[in-house]
Amino acid sequence: MLITVSSLISLLRYETGDHVGVYAENSNEIVEEAGKLLGQPLDLLFSIHADNEDGTAIGSSLPPPFLGPCTLHTALACYTDLLSPPKKVIFSHVCLFRFLF
């Protein structure tokens, strides 16, 4: 993938060593398949909250880019790497999610 950033069309100034983050989205086909595998509707609205060590809620949503609430479709499309091989820890989280819901 080649991405060209032109400073001519922006007021931003690029200097050597600066970084640009590029967030790719998963295709709708991949997102729909993941939703089917999870057995959840893609319009499911949820938010993620941080907890204290004792399990009590801190009471606010996580900082950007994980703004909430969002739909399952948005979470799978924008915040989830669905095309890379999963790490072992992911399997335990998915199993727990399926057990709870």
Short mmCIF file of N, CA and C in Angstrom, two decimals:
data_model
loop_
_atom_site.label_atom_id
_atom_site.label_comp_id
_atom_site.label_asym_id
_atom_site.label_seq_id
_atom_site.Cartn_x
_atom_site.Cartn_y
_atom_site.Cartn_z
N MET A 1 0.85 -1.16 0.00
CA MET A 1 0.00 0.00 0.00
C MET A 1 0.90 1.23 0.00
N LEU A 2 0.65 2.14 -0.87
CA LEU A 2 1.38 3.40 -0.93
C LEU A 2 0.42 4.53 -0.57
N ILE A 3 0.82 5.30 0.42
CA ILE A 3 0.02 6.45 0.84
C ILE A 3 0.90 7.68 0.73
N THR A 4 0.44 8.66 -0.01
CA THR A 4 1.18 9.90 -0.19
C THR A 4 0.50 11.00 0.59
N VAL A 5 1.25 11.69 1.41
CA VAL A 5 0.72 12.80 2.19
C VAL A 5 1.32 14.07 1.61
N SER A 6 0.48 14.93 1.14
CA SER A 6 0.94 16.17 0.52
C SER A 6 0.72 17.33 1.48
N SER A 7 1.77 18.04 1.76
CA SER A 7 1.65 19.20 2.65
C SER A 7 1.12 20.42 1.90
N LEU A 8 0.98 20.31 0.58
CA LEU A 8 0.48 21.44 -0.19
C LEU A 8 -1.01 21.66 0.00
N ILE A 9 -1.75 20.59 0.33
CA ILE A 9 -3.20 20.72 0.45
C ILE A 9 -3.64 20.87 1.90
N SER A 10 -2.69 21.05 2.79
CA SER A 10 -3.03 21.10 4.20
C SER A 10 -2.26 22.22 4.89
N LEU A 11 -2.79 22.68 5.97
CA LEU A 11 -2.08 23.65 6.78
C LEU A 11 -1.12 22.97 7.76
N LEU A 12 -1.17 21.65 7.80
CA LEU A 12 -0.29 20.90 8.68
C LEU A 12 1.13 20.92 8.13
N ARG A 13 2.07 20.89 9.01
CA ARG A 13 3.46 20.91 8.60
C ARG A 13 4.12 19.59 8.98
N TYR A 14 4.67 18.90 8.00
CA TYR A 14 5.33 17.62 8.23
C TYR A 14 6.82 17.85 8.39
N GLU A 15 7.39 17.25 9.41
CA GLU A 15 8.83 17.30 9.62
C GLU A 15 9.36 15.88 9.75
N THR A 16 10.63 15.69 9.42
CA THR A 16 11.24 14.38 9.51
C THR A 16 11.04 13.81 10.92
N GLY A 17 10.59 12.58 10.97
CA GLY A 17 10.33 11.93 12.27
C GLY A 17 8.89 11.99 12.70
N ASP A 18 8.07 12.83 12.05
CA ASP A 18 6.64 12.88 12.37
C ASP A 18 5.99 11.57 11.93
N HIS A 19 4.90 11.21 12.57
CA HIS A 19 4.21 9.98 12.25
C HIS A 19 2.78 10.27 11.81
N VAL A 20 2.30 9.45 10.91
CA VAL A 20 0.93 9.54 10.45
C VAL A 20 0.27 8.20 10.71
N GLY A 21 -0.85 8.20 11.39
CA GLY A 21 -1.58 6.96 11.63
C GLY A 21 -2.63 6.76 10.55
N VAL A 22 -2.69 5.56 10.01
CA VAL A 22 -3.67 5.22 8.99
C VAL A 22 -4.48 4.04 9.52
N TYR A 23 -5.76 4.23 9.67
CA TYR A 23 -6.64 3.19 10.18
C TYR A 23 -7.50 2.65 9.04
N ALA A 24 -7.27 1.41 8.68
CA ALA A 24 -8.06 0.79 7.62
C ALA A 24 -9.34 0.22 8.22
N GLU A 25 -10.36 0.11 7.40
CA GLU A 25 -11.62 -0.48 7.84
C GLU A 25 -11.80 -1.83 7.18
N ASN A 26 -12.44 -2.74 7.90
CA ASN A 26 -12.80 -4.04 7.33
C ASN A 26 -13.98 -3.85 6.39
N SER A 27 -14.04 -4.66 5.35
CA SER A 27 -15.13 -4.57 4.38
C SER A 27 -16.45 -5.01 5.02
N ASN A 28 -17.55 -4.56 4.43
CA ASN A 28 -18.87 -4.94 4.93
C ASN A 28 -19.08 -6.45 4.91
N GLU A 29 -18.55 -7.13 3.89
CA GLU A 29 -18.69 -8.59 3.81
C GLU A 29 -18.03 -9.28 5.00
N ILE A 30 -16.82 -8.83 5.34
CA ILE A 30 -16.09 -9.41 6.47
C ILE A 30 -16.82 -9.10 7.78
N VAL A 31 -17.30 -7.87 7.93
CA VAL A 31 -18.02 -7.46 9.14
C VAL A 31 -19.30 -8.28 9.30
N GLU A 32 -20.04 -8.47 8.22
CA GLU A 32 -21.28 -9.24 8.29
C GLU A 32 -21.01 -10.69 8.68
N GLU A 33 -19.95 -11.27 8.14
CA GLU A 33 -19.59 -12.65 8.49
C GLU A 33 -19.19 -12.75 9.96
N ALA A 34 -18.44 -11.79 10.45
CA ALA A 34 -18.05 -11.78 11.87
C ALA A 34 -19.27 -11.64 12.77
N GLY A 35 -20.22 -10.80 12.37
CA GLY A 35 -21.46 -10.65 13.14
C GLY A 35 -22.25 -11.95 13.20
N LYS A 36 -22.30 -12.66 12.08
CA LYS A 36 -22.99 -13.96 12.06
C LYS A 36 -22.30 -14.95 12.99
N LEU A 37 -20.97 -14.98 12.95
CA LEU A 37 -20.22 -15.90 13.80
C LEU A 37 -20.40 -15.58 15.28
N LEU A 38 -20.53 -14.31 15.61
CA LEU A 38 -20.77 -13.91 16.99
C LEU A 38 -22.22 -14.13 17.42
N GLY A 39 -23.11 -14.26 16.43
CA GLY A 39 -24.52 -14.47 16.74
C GLY A 39 -25.18 -13.24 17.33
N GLN A 40 -24.68 -12.07 16.95
CA GLN A 40 -25.22 -10.82 17.48
C GLN A 40 -25.63 -9.92 16.31
N PRO A 41 -26.68 -9.11 16.50
CA PRO A 41 -27.06 -8.17 15.43
C PRO A 41 -26.02 -7.06 15.30
N LEU A 42 -25.77 -6.64 14.08
CA LEU A 42 -24.77 -5.60 13.84
C LEU A 42 -25.19 -4.23 14.34
N ASP A 43 -26.48 -4.05 14.60
CA ASP A 43 -26.93 -2.76 15.14
C ASP A 43 -26.96 -2.75 16.67
N LEU A 44 -26.40 -3.80 17.29
CA LEU A 44 -26.29 -3.86 18.75
C LEU A 44 -25.47 -2.66 19.23
N LEU A 45 -26.03 -1.88 20.13
CA LEU A 45 -25.37 -0.68 20.64
C LEU A 45 -24.73 -1.01 21.98
N PHE A 46 -23.45 -0.68 22.14
CA PHE A 46 -22.77 -0.95 23.40
C PHE A 46 -21.70 0.10 23.65
N SER A 47 -21.21 0.14 24.87
CA SER A 47 -20.08 1.00 25.21
C SER A 47 -19.12 0.20 26.08
N ILE A 48 -17.88 0.61 26.08
CA ILE A 48 -16.85 -0.06 26.85
C ILE A 48 -16.42 0.88 27.96
N HIS A 49 -16.37 0.37 29.16
CA HIS A 49 -15.98 1.18 30.30
C HIS A 49 -14.82 0.51 31.04
N ALA A 50 -13.95 1.34 31.55
CA ALA A 50 -12.84 0.83 32.35
C ALA A 50 -13.32 0.57 33.77
N ASP A 51 -12.74 -0.43 34.42
CA ASP A 51 -13.07 -0.77 35.80
C ASP A 51 -11.87 -0.55 36.70
N ASN A 52 -12.15 -0.31 37.96
CA ASN A 52 -11.10 -0.30 38.97
C ASN A 52 -10.64 -1.74 39.20
N GLU A 53 -9.56 -1.91 39.92
CA GLU A 53 -9.05 -3.26 40.18
C GLU A 53 -10.04 -4.13 40.94
N ASP A 54 -10.91 -3.51 41.75
CA ASP A 54 -11.89 -4.29 42.51
C ASP A 54 -13.15 -4.60 41.70
N GLY A 55 -13.17 -4.18 40.43
CA GLY A 55 -14.30 -4.49 39.56
C GLY A 55 -15.37 -3.42 39.50
N THR A 56 -15.26 -2.38 40.31
CA THR A 56 -16.25 -1.30 40.26
C THR A 56 -15.96 -0.41 39.05
N ALA A 57 -17.02 0.09 38.46
CA ALA A 57 -16.87 0.90 37.24
C ALA A 57 -16.27 2.26 37.56
N ILE A 58 -15.40 2.72 36.71
CA ILE A 58 -14.84 4.06 36.84
C ILE A 58 -15.90 5.08 36.46
N GLY A 59 -16.76 4.71 35.51
CA GLY A 59 -17.90 5.55 35.21
C GLY A 59 -17.81 6.37 33.95
N SER A 60 -16.74 6.21 33.19
CA SER A 60 -16.67 6.95 31.93
C SER A 60 -16.19 6.02 30.83
N SER A 61 -16.53 6.38 29.62
CA SER A 61 -16.12 5.58 28.48
C SER A 61 -14.62 5.68 28.28
N LEU A 62 -14.06 4.73 27.56
CA LEU A 62 -12.63 4.76 27.28
C LEU A 62 -12.29 5.95 26.40
N PRO A 63 -11.04 6.42 26.45
CA PRO A 63 -10.65 7.57 25.64
C PRO A 63 -10.59 7.22 24.16
N PRO A 64 -10.54 8.25 23.28
CA PRO A 64 -10.45 7.99 21.84
C PRO A 64 -9.29 7.07 21.53
N PRO A 65 -9.36 6.23 20.52
CA PRO A 65 -10.40 6.23 19.49
C PRO A 65 -11.61 5.40 19.86
N PHE A 66 -11.69 4.87 21.07
CA PHE A 66 -12.78 3.98 21.45
C PHE A 66 -13.92 4.75 22.09
N LEU A 67 -14.47 5.66 21.33
CA LEU A 67 -15.61 6.44 21.83
C LEU A 67 -16.84 5.55 21.86
N GLY A 68 -17.71 5.81 22.77
CA GLY A 68 -18.90 5.00 22.85
C GLY A 68 -20.10 5.86 23.17
N PRO A 69 -21.24 5.33 23.09
CA PRO A 69 -21.51 3.97 22.60
C PRO A 69 -21.36 3.89 21.09
N CYS A 70 -21.16 2.67 20.63
CA CYS A 70 -21.09 2.44 19.19
C CYS A 70 -21.78 1.13 18.87
N THR A 71 -22.04 0.92 17.60
CA THR A 71 -22.70 -0.33 17.19
C THR A 71 -21.65 -1.42 17.01
N LEU A 72 -22.11 -2.66 17.04
CA LEU A 72 -21.22 -3.77 16.79
C LEU A 72 -20.61 -3.64 15.40
N HIS A 73 -21.39 -3.17 14.43
CA HIS A 73 -20.88 -2.97 13.07
C HIS A 73 -19.69 -2.02 13.07
N THR A 74 -19.80 -0.88 13.75
CA THR A 74 -18.71 0.09 13.81
C THR A 74 -17.50 -0.51 14.51
N ALA A 75 -17.72 -1.22 15.60
CA ALA A 75 -16.60 -1.82 16.34
C ALA A 75 -15.86 -2.83 15.47
N LEU A 76 -16.61 -3.68 14.75
CA LEU A 76 -15.97 -4.68 13.91
C LEU A 76 -15.33 -4.06 12.68
N ALA A 77 -15.92 -3.01 12.14
CA ALA A 77 -15.39 -2.38 10.93
C ALA A 77 -14.16 -1.53 11.22
N CYS A 78 -14.19 -0.77 12.31
CA CYS A 78 -13.16 0.24 12.54
C CYS A 78 -12.13 -0.11 13.60
N TYR A 79 -12.49 -0.91 14.60
CA TYR A 79 -11.60 -1.12 15.74
C TYR A 79 -11.07 -2.54 15.87
N THR A 80 -11.42 -3.42 14.96
CA THR A 80 -11.06 -4.82 15.09
C THR A 80 -10.27 -5.28 13.87
N ASP A 81 -9.16 -5.97 14.10
CA ASP A 81 -8.38 -6.54 13.01
C ASP A 81 -8.92 -7.95 12.75
N LEU A 82 -9.83 -8.06 11.81
CA LEU A 82 -10.50 -9.34 11.55
C LEU A 82 -9.74 -10.24 10.58
N LEU A 83 -8.72 -9.73 9.92
CA LEU A 83 -8.06 -10.51 8.89
C LEU A 83 -6.70 -11.07 9.31
N SER A 84 -6.22 -10.75 10.50
CA SER A 84 -4.97 -11.32 11.00
C SER A 84 -5.28 -12.54 11.85
N PRO A 85 -4.34 -13.48 11.93
CA PRO A 85 -4.56 -14.63 12.82
C PRO A 85 -4.74 -14.15 14.26
N PRO A 86 -5.73 -14.69 14.96
CA PRO A 86 -5.97 -14.24 16.34
C PRO A 86 -4.89 -14.73 17.30
N LYS A 87 -4.66 -13.97 18.35
CA LYS A 87 -3.76 -14.38 19.41
C LYS A 87 -4.54 -15.30 20.36
N LYS A 88 -3.82 -16.11 21.10
CA LYS A 88 -4.47 -17.08 21.99
C LYS A 88 -5.41 -16.41 23.00
N VAL A 89 -5.03 -15.26 23.52
CA VAL A 89 -5.85 -14.60 24.52
C VAL A 89 -7.21 -14.20 23.96
N ILE A 90 -7.28 -13.93 22.67
CA ILE A 90 -8.55 -13.56 22.05
C ILE A 90 -9.56 -14.69 22.15
N PHE A 91 -9.10 -15.92 22.00
CA PHE A 91 -10.01 -17.07 22.09
C PHE A 91 -10.70 -17.13 23.44
N SER A 92 -9.97 -16.86 24.52
CA SER A 92 -10.59 -16.91 25.85
C SER A 92 -11.63 -15.80 26.00
N HIS A 93 -11.35 -14.62 25.45
CA HIS A 93 -12.32 -13.52 25.54
C HIS A 93 -13.57 -13.80 24.72
N VAL A 94 -13.40 -14.35 23.53
CA VAL A 94 -14.55 -14.69 22.68
C VAL A 94 -15.39 -15.77 23.35
N CYS A 95 -14.75 -16.77 23.93
CA CYS A 95 -15.48 -17.84 24.61
C CYS A 95 -16.28 -17.28 25.79
N LEU A 96 -15.67 -16.37 26.56
CA LEU A 96 -16.37 -15.76 27.68
C LEU A 96 -17.55 -14.93 27.19
N PHE A 97 -17.36 -14.16 26.11
CA PHE A 97 -18.44 -13.35 25.54
C PHE A 97 -19.61 -14.23 25.12
N ARG A 98 -19.32 -15.31 24.42
CA ARG A 98 -20.37 -16.22 23.95
C ARG A 98 -21.08 -16.88 25.13
N PHE A 99 -20.34 -17.18 26.20
CA PHE A 99 -20.93 -17.81 27.39
C PHE A 99 -21.87 -16.85 28.09
N LEU A 100 -21.47 -15.56 28.19
CA LEU A 100 -22.27 -14.58 28.91
C LEU A 100 -23.50 -14.14 28.13
N PHE A 101 -23.41 -14.15 26.80
CA PHE A 101 -24.51 -13.64 26.00
C PHE A 101 -25.08 -14.74 25.13
#
